[in-house]
Coordinates of C-alpha atoms in Angstrom, one line a residue:
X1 CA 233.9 108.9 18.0
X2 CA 230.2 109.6 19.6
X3 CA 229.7 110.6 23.0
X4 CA 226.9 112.2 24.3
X5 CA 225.1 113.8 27.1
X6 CA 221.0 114.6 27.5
X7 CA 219.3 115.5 30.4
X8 CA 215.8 115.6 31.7
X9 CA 213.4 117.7 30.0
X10 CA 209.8 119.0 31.2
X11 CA 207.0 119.1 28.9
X12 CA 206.3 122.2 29.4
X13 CA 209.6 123.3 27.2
X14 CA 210.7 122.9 23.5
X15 CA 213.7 121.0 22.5
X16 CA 215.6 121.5 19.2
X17 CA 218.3 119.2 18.3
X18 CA 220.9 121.7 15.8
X19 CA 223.9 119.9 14.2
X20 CA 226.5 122.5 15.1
X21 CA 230.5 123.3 15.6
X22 CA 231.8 124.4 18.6
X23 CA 233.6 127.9 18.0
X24 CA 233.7 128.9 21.4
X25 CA 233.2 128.8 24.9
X26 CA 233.7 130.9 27.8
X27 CA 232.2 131.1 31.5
X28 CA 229.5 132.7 32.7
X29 CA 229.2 133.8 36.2
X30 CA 230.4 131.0 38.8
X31 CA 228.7 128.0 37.4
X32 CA 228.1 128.0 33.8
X33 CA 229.3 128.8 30.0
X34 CA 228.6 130.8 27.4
X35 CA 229.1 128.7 24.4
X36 CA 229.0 129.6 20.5
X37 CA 227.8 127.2 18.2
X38 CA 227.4 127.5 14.5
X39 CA 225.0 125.7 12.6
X40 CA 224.8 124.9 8.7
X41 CA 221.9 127.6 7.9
X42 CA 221.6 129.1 11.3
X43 CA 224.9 130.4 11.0
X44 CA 226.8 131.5 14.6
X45 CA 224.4 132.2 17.9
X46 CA 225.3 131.6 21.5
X47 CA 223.7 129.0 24.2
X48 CA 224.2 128.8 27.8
X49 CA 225.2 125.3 29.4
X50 CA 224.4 125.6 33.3
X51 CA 226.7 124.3 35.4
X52 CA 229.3 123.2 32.9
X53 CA 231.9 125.0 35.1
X54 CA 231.8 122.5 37.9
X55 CA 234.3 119.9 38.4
X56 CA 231.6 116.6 37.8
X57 CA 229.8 118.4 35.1
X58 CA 229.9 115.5 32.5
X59 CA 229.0 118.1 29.7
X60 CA 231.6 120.2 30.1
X61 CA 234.1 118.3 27.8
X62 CA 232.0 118.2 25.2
X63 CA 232.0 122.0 24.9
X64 CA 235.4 122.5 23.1
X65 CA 236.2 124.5 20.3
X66 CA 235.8 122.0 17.0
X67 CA 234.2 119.4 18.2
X68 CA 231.3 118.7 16.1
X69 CA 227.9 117.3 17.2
X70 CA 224.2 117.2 17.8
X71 CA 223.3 119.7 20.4
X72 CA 219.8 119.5 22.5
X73 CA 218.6 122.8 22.6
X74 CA 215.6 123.9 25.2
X75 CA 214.1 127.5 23.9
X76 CA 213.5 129.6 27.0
X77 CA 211.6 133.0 26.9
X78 CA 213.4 135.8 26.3
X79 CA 217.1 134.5 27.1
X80 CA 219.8 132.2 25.7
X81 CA 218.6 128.9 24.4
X82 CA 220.2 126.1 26.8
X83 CA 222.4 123.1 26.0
X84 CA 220.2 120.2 27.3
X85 CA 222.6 117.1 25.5
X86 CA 225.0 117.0 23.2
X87 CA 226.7 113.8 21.1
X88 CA 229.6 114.6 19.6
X89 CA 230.5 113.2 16.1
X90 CA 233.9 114.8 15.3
X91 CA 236.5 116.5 18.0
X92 CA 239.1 117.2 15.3
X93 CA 241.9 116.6 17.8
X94 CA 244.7 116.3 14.7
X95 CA 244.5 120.7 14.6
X96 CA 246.0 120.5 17.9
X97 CA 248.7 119.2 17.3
X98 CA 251.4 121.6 16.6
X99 CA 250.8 125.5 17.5
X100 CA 250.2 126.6 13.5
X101 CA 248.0 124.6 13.9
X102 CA 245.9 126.1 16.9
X103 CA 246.3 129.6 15.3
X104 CA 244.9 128.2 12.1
X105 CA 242.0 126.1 13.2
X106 CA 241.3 129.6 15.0
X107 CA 241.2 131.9 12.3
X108 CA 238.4 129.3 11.2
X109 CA 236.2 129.6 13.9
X110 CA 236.7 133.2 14.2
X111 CA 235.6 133.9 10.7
X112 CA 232.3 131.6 11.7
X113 CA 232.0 133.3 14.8
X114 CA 231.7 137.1 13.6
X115 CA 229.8 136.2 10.0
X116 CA 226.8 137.9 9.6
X117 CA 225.0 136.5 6.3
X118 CA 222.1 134.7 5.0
X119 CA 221.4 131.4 5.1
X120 CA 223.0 130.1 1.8
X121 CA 226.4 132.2 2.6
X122 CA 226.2 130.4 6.2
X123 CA 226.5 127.0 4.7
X124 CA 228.9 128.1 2.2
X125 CA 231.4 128.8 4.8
X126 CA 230.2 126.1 6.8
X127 CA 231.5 123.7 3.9
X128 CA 234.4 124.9 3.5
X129 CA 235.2 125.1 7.0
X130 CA 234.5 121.9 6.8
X131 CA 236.2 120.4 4.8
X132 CA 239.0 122.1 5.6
X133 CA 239.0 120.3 9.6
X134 CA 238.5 117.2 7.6
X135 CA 242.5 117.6 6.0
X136 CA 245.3 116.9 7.8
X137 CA 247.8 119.0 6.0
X138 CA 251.6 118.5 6.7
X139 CA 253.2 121.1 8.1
X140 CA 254.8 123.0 4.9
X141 CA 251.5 123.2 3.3
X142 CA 249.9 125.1 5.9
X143 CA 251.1 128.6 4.3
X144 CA 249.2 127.7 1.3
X145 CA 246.0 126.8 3.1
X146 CA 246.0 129.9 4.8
X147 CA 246.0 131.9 1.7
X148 CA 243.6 129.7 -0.3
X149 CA 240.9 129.8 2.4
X150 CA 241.4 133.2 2.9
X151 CA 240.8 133.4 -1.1
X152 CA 237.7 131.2 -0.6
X153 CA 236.2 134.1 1.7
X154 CA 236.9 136.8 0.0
X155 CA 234.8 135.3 -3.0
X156 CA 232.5 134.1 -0.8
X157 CA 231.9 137.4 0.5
X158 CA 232.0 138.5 -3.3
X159 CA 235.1 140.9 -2.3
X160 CA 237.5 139.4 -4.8
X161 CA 236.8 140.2 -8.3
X162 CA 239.0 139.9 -11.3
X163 CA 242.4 141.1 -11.9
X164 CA 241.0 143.5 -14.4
X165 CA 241.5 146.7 -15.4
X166 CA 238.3 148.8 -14.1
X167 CA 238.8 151.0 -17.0
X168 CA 238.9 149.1 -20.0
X169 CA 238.5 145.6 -18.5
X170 CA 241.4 144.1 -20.0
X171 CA 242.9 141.3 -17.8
X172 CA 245.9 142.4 -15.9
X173 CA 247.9 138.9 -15.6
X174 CA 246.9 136.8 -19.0
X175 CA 247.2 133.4 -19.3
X176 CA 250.6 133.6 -21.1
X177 CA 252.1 135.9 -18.2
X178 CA 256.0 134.8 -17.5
X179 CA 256.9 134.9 -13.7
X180 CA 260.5 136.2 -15.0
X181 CA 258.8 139.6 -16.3
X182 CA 259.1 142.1 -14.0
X183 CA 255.6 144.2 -15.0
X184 CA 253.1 145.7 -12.6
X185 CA 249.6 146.9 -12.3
X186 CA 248.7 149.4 -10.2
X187 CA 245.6 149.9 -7.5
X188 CA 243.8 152.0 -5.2
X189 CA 244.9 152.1 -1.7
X190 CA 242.6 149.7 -0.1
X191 CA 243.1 147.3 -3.2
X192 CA 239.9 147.2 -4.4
X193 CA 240.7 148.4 -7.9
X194 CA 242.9 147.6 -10.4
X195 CA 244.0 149.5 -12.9
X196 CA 246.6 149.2 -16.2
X197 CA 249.2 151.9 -16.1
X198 CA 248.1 152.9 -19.6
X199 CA 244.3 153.6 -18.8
X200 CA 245.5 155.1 -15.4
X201 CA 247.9 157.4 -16.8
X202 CA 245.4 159.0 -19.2
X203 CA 242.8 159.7 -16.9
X204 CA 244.8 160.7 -13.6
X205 CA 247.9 161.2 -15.0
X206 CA 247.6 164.9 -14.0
X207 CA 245.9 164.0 -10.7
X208 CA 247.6 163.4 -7.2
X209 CA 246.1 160.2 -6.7
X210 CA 247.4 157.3 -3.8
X211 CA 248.3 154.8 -5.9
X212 CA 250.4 151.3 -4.7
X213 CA 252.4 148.8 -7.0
X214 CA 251.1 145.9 -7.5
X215 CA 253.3 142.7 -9.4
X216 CA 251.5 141.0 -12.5
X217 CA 252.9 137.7 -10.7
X218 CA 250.5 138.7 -7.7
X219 CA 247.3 139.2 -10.0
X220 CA 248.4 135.7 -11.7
X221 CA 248.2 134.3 -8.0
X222 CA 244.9 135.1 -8.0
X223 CA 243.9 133.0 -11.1
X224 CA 246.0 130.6 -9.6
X225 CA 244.2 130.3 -6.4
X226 CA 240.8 130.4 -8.2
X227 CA 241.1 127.8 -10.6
X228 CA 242.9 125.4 -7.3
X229 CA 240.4 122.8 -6.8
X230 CA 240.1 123.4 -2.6
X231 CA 241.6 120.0 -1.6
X232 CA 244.8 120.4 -3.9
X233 CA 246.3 123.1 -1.4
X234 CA 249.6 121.3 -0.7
X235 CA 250.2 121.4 -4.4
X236 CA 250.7 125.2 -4.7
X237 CA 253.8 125.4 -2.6
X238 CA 253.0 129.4 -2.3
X239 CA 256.0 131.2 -1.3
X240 CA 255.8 133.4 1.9
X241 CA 255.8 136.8 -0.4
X242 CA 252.9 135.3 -2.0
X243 CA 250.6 134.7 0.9
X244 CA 251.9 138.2 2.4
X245 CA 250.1 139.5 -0.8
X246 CA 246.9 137.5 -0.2
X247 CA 246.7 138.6 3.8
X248 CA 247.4 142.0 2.9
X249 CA 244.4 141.6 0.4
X250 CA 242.4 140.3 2.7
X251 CA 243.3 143.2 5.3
X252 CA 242.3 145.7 3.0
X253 CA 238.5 144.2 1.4
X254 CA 237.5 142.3 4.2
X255 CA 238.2 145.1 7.4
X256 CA 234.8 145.9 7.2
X257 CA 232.9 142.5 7.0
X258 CA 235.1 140.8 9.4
X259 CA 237.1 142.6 11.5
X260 CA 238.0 140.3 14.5
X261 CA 239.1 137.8 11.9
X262 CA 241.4 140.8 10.0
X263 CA 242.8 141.5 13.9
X264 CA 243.3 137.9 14.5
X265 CA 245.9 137.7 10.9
X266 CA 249.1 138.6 12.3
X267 CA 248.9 136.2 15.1
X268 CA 248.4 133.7 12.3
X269 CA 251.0 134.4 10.0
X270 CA 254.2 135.3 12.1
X271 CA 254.4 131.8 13.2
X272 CA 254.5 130.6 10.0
X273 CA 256.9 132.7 8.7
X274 CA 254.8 134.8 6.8
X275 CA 256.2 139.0 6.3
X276 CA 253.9 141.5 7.4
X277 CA 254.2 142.9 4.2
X278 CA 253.0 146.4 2.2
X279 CA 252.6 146.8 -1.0
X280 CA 255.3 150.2 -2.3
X281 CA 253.5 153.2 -3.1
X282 CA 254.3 154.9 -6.5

């Protein structure tokens, strides 16, 4: 669906036409909105609509988080550029349908909102946000998403890394790991290294050292994830455990990159039945 809006320009100013997402929109003062767009390269920046808050404005409605469109930018000097026209390609109304829904398709434009990276990261997460609006999961698969995008950052971000050992680099989970052995790894606090008990107990074996537990079948979840084409999501069936173990990861790497979207989590996973789970410490 296409519907757009232009008004009258003067000469004397420059338009831009940006192919953008909406990720927010709030008002400002009595008459207009404050609106955040995000564009392919240009990544997340704000533009003021004037008089979108009245009643008759006719470009108000196309100012809605994830609708997706061409917006007419005029450059003014020294403020906010201003939404001139808009036509709007996608609204993505199928995210609104259910509530985990909402909280998901947030989480999306939150991450977009706060990212602060160069152009080629920008349309990296602008694909596979994407994409991602583009499914209409079921309901039961929406779990899995959650943890595989949240994957998908964190190597985006380059935050992920291998489930090796940071000591002698020998894979934690190999290929041939069984789900019925009961074997675990073990990692720094904040989960940003791994280590194998043997390499850990000869060099801080004698050391107090915060250590946490982590499950061999969690580190093979990572392989898992990595190796899931991005589409395939409803095929991994995760469990709730196994996405608790994937937000917790995410909690711990990516609290300083993206905060807002770390603080929006819980909100995300409690209504989908996901435990706001630690990992044990040894």
């Amino acid at each position: 669906m296409r519907a757009g809006y232009n008004r009258v320009v003067s000469r004397s100013q420059r338009l831009e036409r940006v192919r953008a997402l909406v990720v927010r929109a709030r008002p400002l003062g009595e008459r207009d909105r404050l609106v955040r767009l995000f564009a392919e390269r240009r990544g997340s920046f704000a533009a003021r609509a004037t008089s979108a808050m009245e009643l008759k404005s006719r470009l108000a409605p196309r100012l809605m988080p994830l609708h997706l469109g061409t917006f007419s930018l005029v450059s003014t000097r020294g403020g906010l550029p201003i939404i001139a026209g808009a036509e709007i390609a996608f609204r993505f109304a199928h995210w609104r349908r259910s509530g985990r829904r909402i909280v998901l398709a947030s989480l999306f434009l939150a991450t977009l909102d706060e990212l602060q990276a160069p152009p080629e990261a920008n349309a990296q997460f602008w694909q596979l946000v994407l994409n991602l609006l583009r499914t209409d999961p079921p309901e039961r698969a929406l779990p899995s998403l959650l943890a595989l995008f949240l994957h998908r950052c964190l190597e985006l971000l380059g935050l992920n890394g291998d489930a090796r050992c940071s000591l002698c680099d020998r894979v934690l989970a190999p290929p041939q790991y069984s789900a019925r052995s009961r074997t675990f790894a073990l990692a720094s606090a904040d989960l940003s290294t791994f280590f194998c008990r043997r390499c850990f107990n000869r060099k801080y074996g004698g050391q107090q050292v915060e250590v946490v537990k982590v499950g061999v079948s969690d580190l093979a979840l990572l392989r898992r994830l990595r190796r899931c084409p991005l589409l395939d999501f409803a095929r991994l069936s995760l469990r709730p455990r196994q996405v608790a173990f994937i937000v917790g990861l995410f909690r711990q790497r990516a609290q300083d990159m993206l905060p807002g979207t770390v603080d929006l989590l819980a909100s995300v996973a409690a209504p989908m039945g996901i435990p706001d789970q630690e990992l044990p410490p040894l």
